[in-house]
Short mmCIF file of C-alpha atoms and ligand atoms in Angstrom, two decimals:
data_model
loop_
_atom_site.label_atom_id
_atom_site.label_comp_id
_atom_site.label_asym_id
_atom_site.label_seq_id
_atom_site.Cartn_x
_atom_site.Cartn_y
_atom_site.Cartn_z
CA MET W 216 -0.22 0.06 -0.10
CA GLN W 217 2.76 2.27 0.97
CA LYS W 218 4.31 1.92 -2.49
CA LEU W 219 1.15 2.54 -4.06
CA LEU W 220 0.60 5.54 -2.14
CA ALA W 221 4.23 6.99 -2.94
CA SER W 222 3.08 6.34 -6.65
CA LEU W 223 0.11 8.70 -6.73
CA GLY W 224 2.72 11.58 -6.19
CA SER W 225 2.75 15.31 -4.93
CA ALA W 226 0.71 18.34 -6.23
CA THR W 227 2.43 21.56 -7.36
CA VAL W 228 0.75 24.48 -5.38
CA GLY W 229 2.29 27.81 -6.41
CA HIS W 230 6.03 27.15 -6.31
CA ASP W 231 5.70 24.34 -4.12
CA ARG W 232 5.46 20.74 -4.23
CA ARG W 233 2.66 19.55 -1.92
CA GLY W 234 0.72 16.02 -1.09
CA PRO W 235 -0.98 14.05 -3.56
CA VAL W 236 -4.14 15.07 -5.30
CA CYS W 237 -5.54 11.69 -6.75
CA ALA W 238 -8.90 11.32 -8.64
CA VAL W 239 -10.66 8.34 -9.19
CA ILE W 240 -12.86 7.67 -12.33
CA GLY W 241 -14.84 5.52 -13.86
CA ALA W 242 -13.88 4.04 -17.52
CA GLN W 243 -16.94 2.57 -18.57
CA TRP W 244 -20.61 3.38 -18.17
CA GLY W 245 -20.56 3.63 -14.09
CA ASP W 246 -21.14 1.20 -11.41
CA GLU W 247 -17.38 0.04 -11.99
CA GLY W 248 -17.16 -0.37 -8.25
CA LYS W 249 -15.26 3.10 -7.41
CA GLY W 250 -16.37 3.49 -4.30
CA LYS W 251 -14.26 0.69 -2.67
CA VAL W 252 -11.00 2.17 -3.93
CA ILE W 253 -12.06 5.40 -2.56
CA ASP W 254 -12.62 4.11 0.52
CA LEU W 255 -9.13 2.29 0.82
CA LEU W 256 -7.40 5.13 -0.23
CA GLY W 257 -9.86 7.47 1.94
CA GLU W 258 -7.91 6.22 5.03
CA HIS W 259 -4.64 8.20 3.80
CA TYR W 260 -6.31 10.97 2.71
CA ASP W 261 -6.94 14.52 4.62
CA THR W 262 -9.92 15.53 2.15
CA VAL W 263 -12.37 13.75 -0.09
CA ALA W 264 -14.46 15.33 -2.66
CA ARG W 265 -17.15 14.80 -4.83
CA ALA W 266 -17.15 16.92 -8.17
CA CYS W 267 -20.02 16.55 -10.06
CA GLY W 268 -23.39 14.62 -10.83
CA GLY W 269 -26.03 14.04 -8.53
CA ALA W 270 -28.29 11.52 -6.64
CA ASN W 271 -28.12 9.24 -10.09
CA ALA W 272 -24.81 7.94 -8.42
CA GLY W 273 -25.03 5.00 -6.18
CA HIS W 274 -21.46 3.89 -4.73
CA THR W 275 -21.67 0.71 -2.53
CA ILE W 276 -19.21 0.26 0.14
CA VAL W 277 -19.11 -2.81 2.47
CA VAL W 278 -17.55 -2.64 5.73
CA LYS W 279 -17.60 -5.49 8.02
CA GLY W 280 -20.52 -7.11 6.36
CA THR W 281 -22.42 -3.52 6.42
CA LYS W 282 -23.59 -2.30 3.11
CA HIS W 283 -23.32 1.67 3.11
CA ILE W 284 -24.75 3.03 -0.33
CA PHE W 285 -23.76 6.60 -1.13
CA HIS W 286 -25.65 8.77 -3.74
CA LEU W 287 -24.16 12.31 -2.86
CA LEU W 288 -21.53 12.27 -0.33
CA PRO W 289 -18.23 11.07 -1.33
CA SER W 290 -17.93 7.57 0.33
CA GLY W 291 -14.35 8.52 1.40
CA ALA W 292 -16.80 10.07 4.32
CA LEU W 293 -16.73 6.72 6.19
CA HIS W 294 -13.48 7.70 7.56
CA PRO W 295 -13.99 10.04 10.41
CA HIS W 296 -10.64 11.89 10.04
CA THR W 297 -11.66 13.15 6.55
CA THR W 298 -12.86 16.48 5.54
CA VAL W 299 -15.98 15.94 3.41
CA VAL W 300 -16.36 18.27 0.39
CA ILE W 301 -19.19 18.67 -2.03
CA GLY W 302 -18.07 20.81 -5.09
CA SER W 303 -19.74 23.14 -7.30
CA GLY W 304 -20.16 20.85 -10.22
CA LEU W 305 -22.90 18.84 -8.23
CA VAL W 306 -26.71 19.08 -8.39
CA LEU W 307 -28.27 18.30 -5.15
CA HIS W 308 -31.24 16.59 -4.07
CA LEU W 309 -31.43 17.58 -0.40
CA PRO W 310 -33.65 15.28 1.11
CA THR W 311 -31.61 12.62 -0.25
CA LEU W 312 -28.35 14.05 1.29
CA LEU W 313 -30.09 14.55 4.64
CA GLU W 314 -31.28 10.77 4.63
CA GLU W 315 -27.47 9.95 3.90
CA ILE W 316 -26.08 12.22 6.62
CA ARG W 317 -28.92 10.60 9.06
CA LEU W 318 -28.04 7.10 8.01
CA LEU W 319 -24.47 7.63 8.50
CA LYS W 320 -25.12 8.81 12.00
CA GLU W 321 -27.26 6.09 12.69
CA ALA W 322 -24.20 3.62 11.92
CA GLY W 323 -21.94 6.18 14.45
CA ILE W 324 -20.53 8.13 11.67
CA ASP W 325 -21.35 11.98 11.93
CA VAL W 326 -20.36 13.67 8.93
CA LEU W 327 -22.01 16.91 9.49
CA PRO W 328 -19.28 18.77 11.24
CA ARG W 329 -16.53 18.06 8.87
CA LEU W 330 -18.86 18.65 5.74
CA PHE W 331 -18.59 21.70 3.39
CA ILE W 332 -20.79 22.12 0.35
CA SER W 333 -20.23 24.40 -2.11
CA GLU W 334 -22.36 27.50 -2.43
CA GLU W 335 -22.04 27.18 -6.12
CA ALA W 336 -23.58 23.74 -6.12
CA HIS W 337 -26.91 23.61 -7.90
CA ILE W 338 -30.44 22.38 -5.97
CA VAL W 339 -32.31 19.48 -7.74
CA PHE W 340 -36.11 20.46 -6.67
CA GLU W 341 -38.95 17.59 -6.79
CA PHE W 342 -40.16 19.56 -10.00
CA HIS W 343 -36.93 18.70 -11.67
CA LYS W 344 -37.43 14.70 -11.11
CA ALA W 345 -41.09 15.28 -12.46
CA ILE W 346 -39.64 16.79 -15.91
CA ASP W 347 -37.10 14.06 -16.08
CA VAL W 348 -40.04 11.73 -16.35
CA VAL W 349 -42.09 13.97 -18.60
CA LEU W 350 -39.17 14.24 -21.16
CA GLU W 351 -38.39 10.63 -20.85
CA GLU W 352 -42.09 9.92 -22.01
CA GLU W 353 -41.85 12.48 -24.46
CA ARG W 354 -38.73 10.77 -26.03
CA ARG W 355 -40.39 7.48 -25.79
CA LYS W 356 -43.35 8.54 -27.82
CA ARG W 357 -40.99 10.40 -30.31
CA GLU W 358 -38.43 7.86 -30.93
CA GLY W 359 -39.58 4.42 -29.19
CA LYS W 360 -37.07 4.64 -26.27
CA GLY W 361 -36.08 7.27 -23.82
CA ILE W 362 -32.39 7.50 -22.45
CA GLY W 363 -33.04 5.31 -19.58
CA THR W 364 -32.32 8.14 -16.96
CA THR W 365 -32.48 7.35 -13.23
CA GLY W 366 -35.37 9.69 -12.83
CA ARG W 367 -33.55 11.62 -10.49
CA GLY W 368 -33.88 15.24 -12.00
CA ILE W 369 -30.16 15.41 -13.27
CA GLY W 370 -30.87 16.48 -16.95
CA PRO W 371 -33.47 19.06 -16.26
CA ALA W 372 -31.41 20.55 -13.05
CA TYR W 373 -28.12 20.59 -15.31
CA THR W 374 -30.81 22.37 -18.09
CA ASP W 375 -31.56 24.96 -15.90
CA LYS W 376 -27.92 25.58 -14.64
CA ALA W 377 -26.88 25.94 -18.05
CA SER W 378 -30.00 27.87 -19.24
CA ARG W 379 -29.13 30.37 -16.04
CA ASP W 380 -32.22 29.52 -14.33
CA GLY W 381 -31.16 27.34 -11.92
CA THR W 382 -30.81 27.84 -7.97
CA ARG W 383 -27.29 27.47 -6.03
CA MET W 384 -26.90 26.01 -2.73
CA GLN W 385 -26.03 29.94 -1.60
CA SER W 386 -29.85 30.65 -1.95
CA LEU W 387 -30.84 28.20 0.86
CA LYS W 388 -29.46 30.68 3.41
CA GLY W 389 -32.28 33.13 2.10
CA ASP W 390 -35.96 33.34 1.54
CA MET W 391 -36.74 30.23 -0.92
CA ARG W 392 -40.30 31.51 -1.36
CA PRO W 393 -40.00 33.87 -4.21
CA ILE W 394 -37.24 31.70 -5.87
CA LEU W 395 -39.95 28.72 -6.08
CA GLU W 396 -42.87 30.88 -6.94
CA ARG W 397 -40.87 31.93 -10.17
CA HIS W 398 -39.86 28.36 -10.88
CA ALA W 399 -43.24 27.42 -10.69
CA VAL W 400 -44.43 30.04 -13.43
CA ARG W 401 -41.65 29.06 -15.67
CA VAL W 402 -41.82 25.34 -15.30
CA GLN W 403 -45.73 25.27 -15.91
CA ARG W 404 -45.05 27.13 -19.35
CA LEU W 405 -41.93 25.24 -20.49
CA TYR W 406 -42.89 21.91 -19.32
CA GLY W 407 -46.46 21.79 -18.47
CA VAL W 408 -45.58 20.30 -14.85
CA ALA W 409 -46.98 21.66 -11.87
CA VAL W 410 -44.98 22.86 -8.92
CA ASP W 411 -46.44 22.37 -5.64
CA SER W 412 -44.68 25.22 -4.04
CA GLU W 413 -45.68 24.28 -0.44
CA LYS W 414 -44.37 20.84 -0.94
CA GLU W 415 -40.97 21.96 -2.26
CA LEU W 416 -40.87 24.58 0.58
CA ALA W 417 -41.57 22.15 3.37
CA ALA W 418 -39.09 19.62 2.06
CA LEU W 419 -36.32 22.58 2.24
CA VAL W 420 -36.85 23.59 5.62
CA PRO W 421 -34.74 20.43 7.23
CA ALA W 422 -32.02 21.05 4.83
CA GLN W 423 -31.92 24.92 5.55
CA LYS W 424 -31.68 24.25 9.49
CA LEU W 425 -29.22 21.75 9.12
CA LEU W 426 -26.92 22.59 6.36
CA LYS W 427 -26.98 26.37 6.45
CA ASP W 428 -23.60 26.57 8.04
CA ARG W 429 -21.84 23.89 6.09
CA ILE W 430 -22.35 25.91 2.78
CA VAL W 431 -19.18 27.68 1.82
CA ASP W 432 -16.94 28.50 -0.68
CA THR W 433 -15.18 25.44 -1.22
CA VAL W 434 -12.69 26.81 -3.92
CA TRP W 435 -10.97 28.95 -1.05
CA LEU W 436 -11.48 25.70 1.12
CA LEU W 437 -9.40 23.41 -1.12
CA HIS W 438 -7.15 25.54 -2.35
CA GLY W 439 -6.27 26.45 1.49
CA LYS W 440 -5.99 22.71 2.17
CA LEU W 441 -3.57 22.26 -0.49
CA GLN W 442 -1.31 25.29 0.68
CA GLN W 443 -1.34 23.29 3.79
CA GLY W 444 0.27 20.34 2.23
CA LYS W 445 -3.13 18.28 2.70
CA THR W 446 -4.14 15.52 0.45
CA LEU W 447 -7.23 15.39 -1.60
CA LEU W 448 -8.73 12.36 -2.97
CA ILE W 449 -11.26 13.50 -5.86
CA GLU W 450 -14.29 11.13 -6.11
CA GLY W 451 -15.45 10.81 -9.74
CA ALA W 452 -19.27 10.13 -10.39
CA GLN W 453 -20.97 8.04 -13.12
CA ALA W 454 -17.98 7.35 -16.11
CA SER W 455 -16.15 8.45 -18.89
CA LEU W 456 -18.68 6.75 -21.36
CA LEU W 457 -21.44 8.44 -19.68
CA ASP W 458 -19.64 11.99 -20.06
CA LEU W 459 -21.67 14.76 -21.73
CA ASP W 460 -19.20 15.42 -24.30
CA HIS W 461 -17.06 12.25 -24.78
CA GLY W 462 -19.47 9.63 -23.94
CA THR W 463 -22.09 7.68 -25.93
CA TYR W 464 -24.32 10.71 -27.02
CA PRO W 465 -27.11 11.06 -26.38
CA TYR W 466 -27.31 8.15 -23.98
CA VAL W 467 -25.18 9.90 -21.30
CA THR W 468 -25.64 11.80 -18.25
CA SER W 469 -25.66 15.74 -17.96
CA SER W 470 -22.55 16.54 -16.42
CA GLN W 471 -18.74 16.02 -17.25
CA THR W 472 -17.52 12.90 -15.71
CA THR W 473 -14.16 12.78 -16.60
CA SER W 474 -10.86 14.02 -14.58
CA ALA W 475 -11.10 17.42 -16.43
CA GLY W 476 -14.76 17.55 -15.34
CA ALA W 477 -14.00 16.68 -11.81
CA LEU W 478 -11.28 19.67 -11.77
CA GLN W 479 -13.84 21.89 -13.20
CA GLY W 480 -16.27 20.85 -10.59
CA LEU W 481 -14.10 21.55 -7.86
CA GLY W 482 -12.49 24.60 -9.01
CA LEU W 483 -8.93 23.15 -9.01
CA PRO W 484 -6.42 23.81 -11.99
CA PRO W 485 -5.46 20.78 -14.07
CA ARG W 486 -1.52 20.81 -12.73
CA VAL W 487 -2.47 19.96 -8.99
CA LEU W 488 -3.73 16.61 -10.18
CA THR W 489 -0.92 14.00 -9.67
CA ALA W 490 -2.36 10.63 -10.23
CA CYS W 491 -5.72 9.54 -11.70
CA ILE W 492 -6.81 6.16 -11.26
CA GLY W 493 -9.29 4.57 -13.83
CA VAL W 494 -11.66 2.12 -12.69
CA ALA W 495 -13.29 -0.47 -15.11
CA LYS W 496 -14.82 -4.03 -14.24
CA ALA W 497 -13.16 -6.98 -15.45
CA TYR W 498 -16.05 -7.30 -17.84
CA CYS W 499 -18.45 -4.49 -18.72
CA THR W 500 -21.92 -3.34 -17.52
CA ARG W 501 -24.57 -0.67 -18.48
CA VAL W 502 -27.99 0.60 -17.10
CA GLY W 503 -30.18 2.50 -19.57
CA GLU W 504 -30.14 2.43 -23.18
CA GLY W 505 -27.59 3.07 -25.70
CA ASP W 506 -24.53 1.71 -27.59
CA PHE W 507 -23.08 -1.32 -26.05
CA MET W 508 -21.13 -3.18 -28.58
CA THR W 509 -19.69 -6.04 -26.17
CA GLU W 510 -23.10 -6.76 -24.62
CA VAL W 511 -23.96 -10.34 -24.43
CA LEU W 512 -27.62 -11.59 -24.32
CA GLY W 513 -29.12 -14.72 -23.06
CA GLU W 514 -27.65 -17.24 -20.72
CA THR W 515 -24.06 -15.87 -20.83
CA GLY W 516 -25.43 -12.24 -19.95
CA ASP W 517 -27.42 -13.80 -17.12
CA ARG W 518 -24.76 -15.45 -15.70
CA LEU W 519 -22.40 -12.57 -15.39
CA ARG W 520 -25.42 -10.38 -13.88
CA LYS W 521 -26.00 -13.16 -11.42
CA ARG W 522 -22.44 -13.80 -10.54
CA GLY W 523 -21.78 -10.02 -10.46
CA GLY W 524 -25.04 -8.90 -8.90
CA GLU W 525 -25.63 -6.79 -11.51
CA TYR W 526 -28.71 -4.67 -10.21
CA GLY W 527 -28.50 -0.47 -9.97
CA SER W 528 -27.69 0.50 -6.52
CA THR W 529 -29.96 3.62 -7.32
CA THR W 530 -32.85 2.31 -9.11
CA GLY W 531 -32.62 -1.70 -8.82
CA ARG W 532 -32.82 -2.07 -12.87
CA PRO W 533 -31.01 -5.21 -13.81
CA ARG W 534 -27.76 -4.10 -15.59
CA ARG W 535 -26.78 -5.03 -19.34
CA CYS W 536 -23.70 -7.31 -19.12
CA GLY W 537 -20.95 -7.89 -21.58
CA TRP W 538 -17.29 -8.43 -22.22
CA LEU W 539 -14.33 -5.89 -21.94
CA SER W 540 -13.77 -3.19 -24.55
CA ILE W 541 -10.10 -2.66 -25.14
CA PRO W 542 -10.83 0.55 -27.47
CA ASP W 543 -13.15 2.10 -24.92
CA LEU W 544 -10.75 1.72 -22.03
CA LYS W 545 -8.22 3.00 -24.21
CA ARG W 546 -10.14 6.24 -25.06
CA SER W 547 -10.98 6.59 -21.53
CA ALA W 548 -7.39 6.31 -20.40
CA MET W 549 -6.65 8.98 -23.07
CA ILE W 550 -9.14 11.46 -22.24
CA ASN W 551 -8.53 11.14 -18.29
CA GLY W 552 -4.89 10.70 -18.37
CA PHE W 553 -5.00 7.36 -16.18
CA THR W 554 -2.00 6.62 -14.16
CA HIS W 555 -3.31 3.48 -12.50
CA TRP W 556 -6.02 0.85 -13.48
CA ASN W 557 -8.01 -0.39 -10.74
CA ILE W 558 -9.75 -3.67 -12.29
CA THR W 559 -12.43 -4.68 -10.21
CA LYS W 560 -14.76 -7.65 -9.76
CA LEU W 561 -12.08 -9.95 -11.24
CA ASP W 562 -13.72 -12.95 -9.64
CA VAL W 563 -17.11 -12.53 -11.45
CA LEU W 564 -15.08 -14.11 -14.03
CA ASP W 565 -13.71 -17.34 -12.38
CA GLU W 566 -16.48 -19.72 -14.12
CA GLU W 567 -15.57 -18.75 -17.56
CA VAL W 568 -13.84 -21.33 -19.79
CA GLU W 569 -12.73 -18.59 -22.09
CA ILE W 570 -13.20 -14.83 -21.88
CA PRO W 571 -13.68 -13.02 -25.11
CA VAL W 572 -12.39 -9.29 -25.23
CA CYS W 573 -13.00 -6.84 -27.80
CA THR W 574 -9.74 -5.61 -29.17
CA GLY W 575 -10.76 -3.39 -32.06
CA ILE W 576 -13.61 -2.00 -34.11
CA ALA W 577 -13.29 -3.21 -37.74
CA SER W 578 -13.95 -0.71 -40.73
CA ASP W 579 -17.54 -1.99 -41.16
CA GLY W 580 -18.22 -1.11 -37.74
CA LYS W 581 -18.22 -4.40 -35.92
CA ALA W 582 -16.25 -5.75 -33.06
CA GLU W 583 -12.93 -7.69 -33.41
CA TRP W 584 -12.43 -10.34 -30.79
CA LYS W 585 -9.67 -12.30 -28.90
CA LYS W 586 -10.68 -15.03 -26.85
CA LEU W 587 -8.45 -15.34 -23.63
CA PRO W 588 -8.33 -18.46 -21.57
CA GLY W 589 -10.62 -18.81 -18.36
CA TRP W 590 -8.81 -19.83 -14.82
CA LYS W 591 -12.05 -22.03 -13.60
CA THR W 592 -10.88 -21.64 -10.10
CA SER W 593 -11.62 -19.19 -7.49
CA THR W 594 -9.96 -15.75 -7.09
CA VAL W 595 -12.18 -14.72 -4.34
CA GLY W 596 -10.33 -12.80 -1.70
CA ILE W 597 -6.87 -13.23 -3.26
CA THR W 598 -4.58 -10.38 -2.09
CA GLU W 599 -1.45 -11.09 -3.89
CA PHE W 600 -0.98 -11.01 -7.50
CA ALA W 601 1.31 -13.85 -7.49
CA LYS W 602 -1.32 -15.91 -5.96
CA LEU W 603 -3.72 -15.48 -8.88
CA PRO W 604 -3.89 -18.30 -11.24
CA LYS W 605 -1.52 -17.82 -14.46
CA GLU W 606 -4.56 -17.21 -16.76
CA ALA W 607 -6.13 -14.29 -14.63
CA GLN W 608 -2.41 -12.76 -14.30
CA GLN W 609 -2.13 -12.86 -18.11
CA TYR W 610 -5.87 -11.28 -18.54
CA LEU W 611 -4.83 -8.41 -16.33
CA GLN W 612 -1.17 -8.19 -18.27
CA PHE W 613 -3.14 -8.18 -21.54
CA ILE W 614 -5.11 -5.10 -20.41
CA GLU W 615 -1.77 -3.24 -19.14
CA LYS W 616 -0.33 -4.12 -22.50
CA GLU W 617 -3.12 -2.86 -24.79
CA THR W 618 -3.81 0.17 -22.80
CA GLY W 619 -0.38 1.44 -21.62
CA VAL W 620 -1.64 1.81 -18.22
CA PRO W 621 -0.31 -0.36 -15.06
CA VAL W 622 -3.13 -2.51 -13.43
CA SER W 623 -2.45 -1.33 -9.76
CA LEU W 624 -5.50 -2.56 -7.83
CA ILE W 625 -7.51 -5.54 -8.55
CA GLY W 626 -10.74 -6.28 -7.00
CA THR W 627 -11.30 -9.98 -5.89
CA GLY W 628 -14.58 -9.63 -3.76
CA PRO W 629 -16.97 -7.02 -2.66
CA GLY W 630 -15.22 -6.40 1.22
CA ARG W 631 -12.66 -3.75 1.76
CA GLU W 632 -10.07 -6.14 2.06
CA GLN W 633 -10.61 -8.08 -1.04
CA MET W 634 -7.93 -6.37 -2.98
CA ILE W 635 -4.81 -6.81 -4.56
CA VAL W 636 -2.60 -3.74 -4.33
CA ARG W 637 0.34 -4.08 -6.76
CA ARG W 638 2.34 -0.93 -6.68
P1 IMP S 1619 -29.07 10.57 -15.75
O1 IMP S 1619 -28.08 10.79 -15.23
O2 IMP S 1619 -30.13 10.16 -14.72
O3 IMP S 1619 -29.87 11.55 -16.52
O4 IMP S 1619 -29.03 9.16 -16.67
C1 IMP S 1619 -28.56 9.25 -17.81
C2 IMP S 1619 -27.95 7.83 -18.07
O5 IMP S 1619 -27.01 7.89 -17.21
C3 IMP S 1619 -28.82 6.53 -18.07
O6 IMP S 1619 -28.43 5.60 -18.65
C4 IMP S 1619 -28.67 6.19 -16.68
O7 IMP S 1619 -28.63 4.69 -16.28
C5 IMP S 1619 -26.79 6.48 -16.51
N1 IMP S 1619 -26.44 6.72 -15.36
C6 IMP S 1619 -26.54 7.95 -14.34
N2 IMP S 1619 -26.02 7.87 -13.50
C7 IMP S 1619 -25.30 6.48 -13.08
C8 IMP S 1619 -24.64 5.80 -12.22
O8 IMP S 1619 -24.07 5.97 -11.27
N3 IMP S 1619 -24.17 4.68 -12.84
C9 IMP S 1619 -24.44 3.93 -13.81
N4 IMP S 1619 -25.27 4.63 -14.87
C10 IMP S 1619 -25.72 5.68 -14.51
#
């Protein structure tokens, strides 16, 4: 672990070299298991931060058999020493945030005194969720299918932000009634959605009470921390193939999910980033509609889904399953500047006789495949690379060779301790 931590580097702040600023970014379509590596590294970092997205995310961490699901808080918040930051790039559904804080408190983890929320983050109201549903229905009618959003109001909240009609967290410190009355008129006119202002206001009261003092300028806060030599772990949400610019548009989310997006969402310059860990499953999954060239249907898809427990932690939807795509991993590695791979859920492939991997895309647009030998033996809980079956080692080395990025962390089960840390 110490060697890995050393390889995550040190940041430049002004003319000084400071502690590492490491981002953890999903390389596929989300649900790669980013929460676990963040939790693992979180122990060694002073500050943990979420940079973008909203409660469409669902990061599951299992600690001593207890499952914690995070939607808005960074999962590094599980470590009581961390300063917890929610950056400007997020869109926040406040009842969800409060519920998360409450559940953690029930589990003995008091996050509130060490939580800092950007005054620039935007609020997701109930009407955003209603608009999300209306827009999806319209797409279904118009095009036969929707995007398959999580229904958490993410697209409509970012639309309001981009059209400069959004409401920032800063507003929570004042009177929200006139703001909601203005939204009610606008939303009715644009989308035909009725806003129940009283219900919206009532839902905001607990958040106003509890969070008022936690809303700050997180740009000053984070830069101050870096100046003091503190270390920062940035928790990406969703993943590169869902990025608004670089993903499989229009079947994407509405935020920038890359390392650049994460820095923007926190008000940090690119040069502070010292490491970027790309997280990818040893196979691949996707929820919602959109391209998925390596998808496998039928029995094989069902087997992967069952072994991987591939059901959405936010919506409970069964995930589409398929094989690894090297072109996608390469592209994600380029866009994000990955310095390390965390390949997760290797054990899900334990029973495969052979494992197809997409290695390229032919001129006719079809996938080119290579079949790698399976290992047909359990890798669950293995913590040393040398103890992996030879074929599993070769599988990981193949990813390294093809992408040019070292595989430094390998997940061999859901538990915190079921991880191989290589360097
Ligand atoms: P939205 O972010 O709710 O608008 O959904 C847009 C697309 O992104 C849909 O296909 C969702 O299933 C997908 N998506 C959003 N967040 C996540 C996530 O955290 N994991 C996996 N897929 C996600």
